[in-house]
Tab-separated table of C-alpha atoms in Angstrom:
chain	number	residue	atom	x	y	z
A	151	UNK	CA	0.000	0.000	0.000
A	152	UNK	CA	1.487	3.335	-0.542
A	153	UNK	CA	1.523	6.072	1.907
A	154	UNK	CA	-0.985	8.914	1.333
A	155	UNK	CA	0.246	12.335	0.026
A	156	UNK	CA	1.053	15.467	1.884
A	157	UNK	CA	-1.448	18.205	1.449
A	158	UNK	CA	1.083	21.127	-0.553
A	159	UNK	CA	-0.143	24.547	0.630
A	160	UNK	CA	1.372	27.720	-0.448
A	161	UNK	CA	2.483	30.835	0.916
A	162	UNK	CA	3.809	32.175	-2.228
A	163	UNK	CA	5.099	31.550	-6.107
A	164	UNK	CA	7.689	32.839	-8.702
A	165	UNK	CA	7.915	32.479	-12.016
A	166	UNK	CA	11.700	32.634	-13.993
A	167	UNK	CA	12.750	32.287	-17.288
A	168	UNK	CA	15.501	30.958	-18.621
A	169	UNK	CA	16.939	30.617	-15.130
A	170	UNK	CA	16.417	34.071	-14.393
A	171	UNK	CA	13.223	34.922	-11.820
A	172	UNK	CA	10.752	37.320	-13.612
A	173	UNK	CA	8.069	37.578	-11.063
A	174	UNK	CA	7.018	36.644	-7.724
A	175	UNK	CA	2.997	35.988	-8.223
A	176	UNK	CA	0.168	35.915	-5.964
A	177	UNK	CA	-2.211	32.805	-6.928
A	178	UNK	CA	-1.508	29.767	-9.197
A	179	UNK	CA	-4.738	29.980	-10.685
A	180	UNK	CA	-4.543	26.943	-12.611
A	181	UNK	CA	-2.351	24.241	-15.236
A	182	UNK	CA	-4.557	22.630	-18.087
A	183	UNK	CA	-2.752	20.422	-20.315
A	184	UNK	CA	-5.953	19.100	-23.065
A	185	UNK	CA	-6.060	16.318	-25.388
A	186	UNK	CA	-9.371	16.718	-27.103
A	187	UNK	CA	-11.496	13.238	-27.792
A	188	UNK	CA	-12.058	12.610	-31.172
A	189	UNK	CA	-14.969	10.202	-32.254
A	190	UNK	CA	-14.141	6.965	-34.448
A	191	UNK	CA	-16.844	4.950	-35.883
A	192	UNK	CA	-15.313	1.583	-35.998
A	193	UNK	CA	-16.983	-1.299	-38.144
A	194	UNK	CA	-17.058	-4.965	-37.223
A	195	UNK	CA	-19.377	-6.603	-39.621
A	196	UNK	CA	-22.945	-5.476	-39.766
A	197	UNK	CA	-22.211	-3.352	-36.657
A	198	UNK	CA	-20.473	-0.002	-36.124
A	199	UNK	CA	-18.416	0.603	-32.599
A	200	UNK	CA	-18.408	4.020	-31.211
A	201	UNK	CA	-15.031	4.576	-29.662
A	202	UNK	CA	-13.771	7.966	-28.030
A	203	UNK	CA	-9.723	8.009	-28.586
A	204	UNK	CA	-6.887	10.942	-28.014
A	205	UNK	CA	-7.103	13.105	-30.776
A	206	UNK	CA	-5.356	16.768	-31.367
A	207	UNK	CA	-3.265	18.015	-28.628
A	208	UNK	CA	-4.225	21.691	-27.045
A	209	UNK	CA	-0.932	23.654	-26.136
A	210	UNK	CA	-1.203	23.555	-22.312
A	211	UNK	CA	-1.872	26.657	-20.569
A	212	UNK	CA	-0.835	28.303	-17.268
A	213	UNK	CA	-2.516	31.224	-15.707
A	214	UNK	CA	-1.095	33.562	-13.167
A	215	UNK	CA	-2.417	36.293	-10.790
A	216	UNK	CA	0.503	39.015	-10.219
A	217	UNK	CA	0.745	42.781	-8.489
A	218	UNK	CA	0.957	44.931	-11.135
A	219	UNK	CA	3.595	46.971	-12.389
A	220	UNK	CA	5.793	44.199	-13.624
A	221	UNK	CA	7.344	45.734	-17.275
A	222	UNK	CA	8.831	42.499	-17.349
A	223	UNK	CA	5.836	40.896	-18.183
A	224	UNK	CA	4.510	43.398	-20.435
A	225	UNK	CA	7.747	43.236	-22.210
A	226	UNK	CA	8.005	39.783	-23.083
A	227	UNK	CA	4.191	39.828	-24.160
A	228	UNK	CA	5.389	42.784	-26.481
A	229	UNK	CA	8.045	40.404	-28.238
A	230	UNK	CA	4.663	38.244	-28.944
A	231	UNK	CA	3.053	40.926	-30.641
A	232	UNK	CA	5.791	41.836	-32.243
A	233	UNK	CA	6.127	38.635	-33.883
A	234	UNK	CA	9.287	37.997	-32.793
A	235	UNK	CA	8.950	34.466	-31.799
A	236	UNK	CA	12.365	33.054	-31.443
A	237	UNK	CA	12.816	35.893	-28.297
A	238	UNK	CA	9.429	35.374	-26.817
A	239	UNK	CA	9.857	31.618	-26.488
A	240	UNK	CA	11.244	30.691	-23.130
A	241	UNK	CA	11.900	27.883	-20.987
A	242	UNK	CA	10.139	28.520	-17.567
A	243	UNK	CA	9.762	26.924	-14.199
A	244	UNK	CA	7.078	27.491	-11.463
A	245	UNK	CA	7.770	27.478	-8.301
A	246	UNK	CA	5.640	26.844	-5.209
A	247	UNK	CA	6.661	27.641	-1.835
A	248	UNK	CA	5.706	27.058	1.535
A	249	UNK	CA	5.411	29.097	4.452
A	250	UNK	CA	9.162	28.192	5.392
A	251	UNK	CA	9.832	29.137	2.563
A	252	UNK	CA	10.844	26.465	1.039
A	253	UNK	CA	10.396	24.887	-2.512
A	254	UNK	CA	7.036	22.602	-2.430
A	255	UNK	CA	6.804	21.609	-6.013
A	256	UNK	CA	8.251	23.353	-9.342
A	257	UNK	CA	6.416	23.132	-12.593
A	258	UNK	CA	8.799	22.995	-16.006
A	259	UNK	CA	7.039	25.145	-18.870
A	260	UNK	CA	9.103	24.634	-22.467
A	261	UNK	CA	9.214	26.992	-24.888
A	262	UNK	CA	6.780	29.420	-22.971
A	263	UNK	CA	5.313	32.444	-23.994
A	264	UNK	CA	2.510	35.171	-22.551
A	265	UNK	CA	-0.385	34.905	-24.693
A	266	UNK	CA	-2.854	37.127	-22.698
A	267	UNK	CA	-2.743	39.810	-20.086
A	268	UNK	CA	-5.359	40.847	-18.136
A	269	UNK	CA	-5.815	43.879	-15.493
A	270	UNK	CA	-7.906	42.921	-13.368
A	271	UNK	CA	-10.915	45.919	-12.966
A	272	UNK	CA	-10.845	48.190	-9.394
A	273	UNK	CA	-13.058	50.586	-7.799
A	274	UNK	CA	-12.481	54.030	-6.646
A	275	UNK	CA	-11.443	54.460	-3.229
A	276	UNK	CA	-11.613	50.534	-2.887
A	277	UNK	CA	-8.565	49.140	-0.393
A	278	UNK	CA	-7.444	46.702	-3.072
A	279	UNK	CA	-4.704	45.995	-4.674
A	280	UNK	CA	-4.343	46.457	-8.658
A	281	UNK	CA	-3.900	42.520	-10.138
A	282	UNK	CA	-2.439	41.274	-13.941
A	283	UNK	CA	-3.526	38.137	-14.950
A	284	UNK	CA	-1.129	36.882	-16.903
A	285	UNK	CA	-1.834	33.490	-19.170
A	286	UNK	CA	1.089	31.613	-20.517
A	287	UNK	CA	1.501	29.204	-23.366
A	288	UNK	CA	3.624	26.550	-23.668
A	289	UNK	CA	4.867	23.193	-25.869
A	290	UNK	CA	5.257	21.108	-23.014
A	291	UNK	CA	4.319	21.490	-18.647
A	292	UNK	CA	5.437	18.807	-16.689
A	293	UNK	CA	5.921	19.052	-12.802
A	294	UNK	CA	9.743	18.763	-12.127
């Protein structure tokens, strides 16, 4: 029998690339790796089997809630709109830290890039702080 897990709870994240750290972030807000399902009609005889098998692979995604004011971010995302691919592509890792401080579990992004920023809305004279969501593309996320 194996032993049960460890609950992992974080006190805080950073994200570097190319072995240099970019950002510290607030929330993780999620990791989606996709293969869609793609429907085969199979046929035995007289009779047609409907199977469900792995079709086309979605680019996994990671999402990311950060203070604002990081040109860092907003720079790299400008070498996307650019076009200027070969700079914007970066090898990334996530990292997830306890309240120690110490390194819970690390997340390896390959040949990353910010497809989407969002800043996150605010109300006058509201005690809150202003947020960038940032998403992030990548070939290949596998924890590390």
């Amino acid at each position: 029998m194996t032993q049960p897990t460890s609950r992992i709870t974080a006190n805080r994240f950073s994200l570097a690339a190319d072995g240099d750290e970019i950002v510290p972030f607030a929330e993780l807000l999620g990791i989606v790796t996709e293969v869609e399902p793609q429907d085969y009609l199979e046929q035995y005889n007289t009779e047609g089997v409907h199977r469900r098998l792995p079709g086309k692979l979605k680019p996994p995604t990671v999402t990311l809630k950060c203070g604002a004011g990081f040109e860092r971010i907003w720079a790299w995302h400008e070498s996307v709109r650019a076009g200027d691919i070969a700079a914007a592509q970066k090898n990334c890792t996530i990292t997830v830290y306890n309240t120690e401080g110490k390194p819970v579990a690390r997340y390896r992004l390959e040949k990353a890039w910010p497809s989407k920023i969002e800043v996150a809305g605010l109300k006058a004279g509201a005690n809150e702080m202003l947020m960038e969501v940032v998403t992030l593309v990548a070939e290949r996320v596998s924890p590390s």
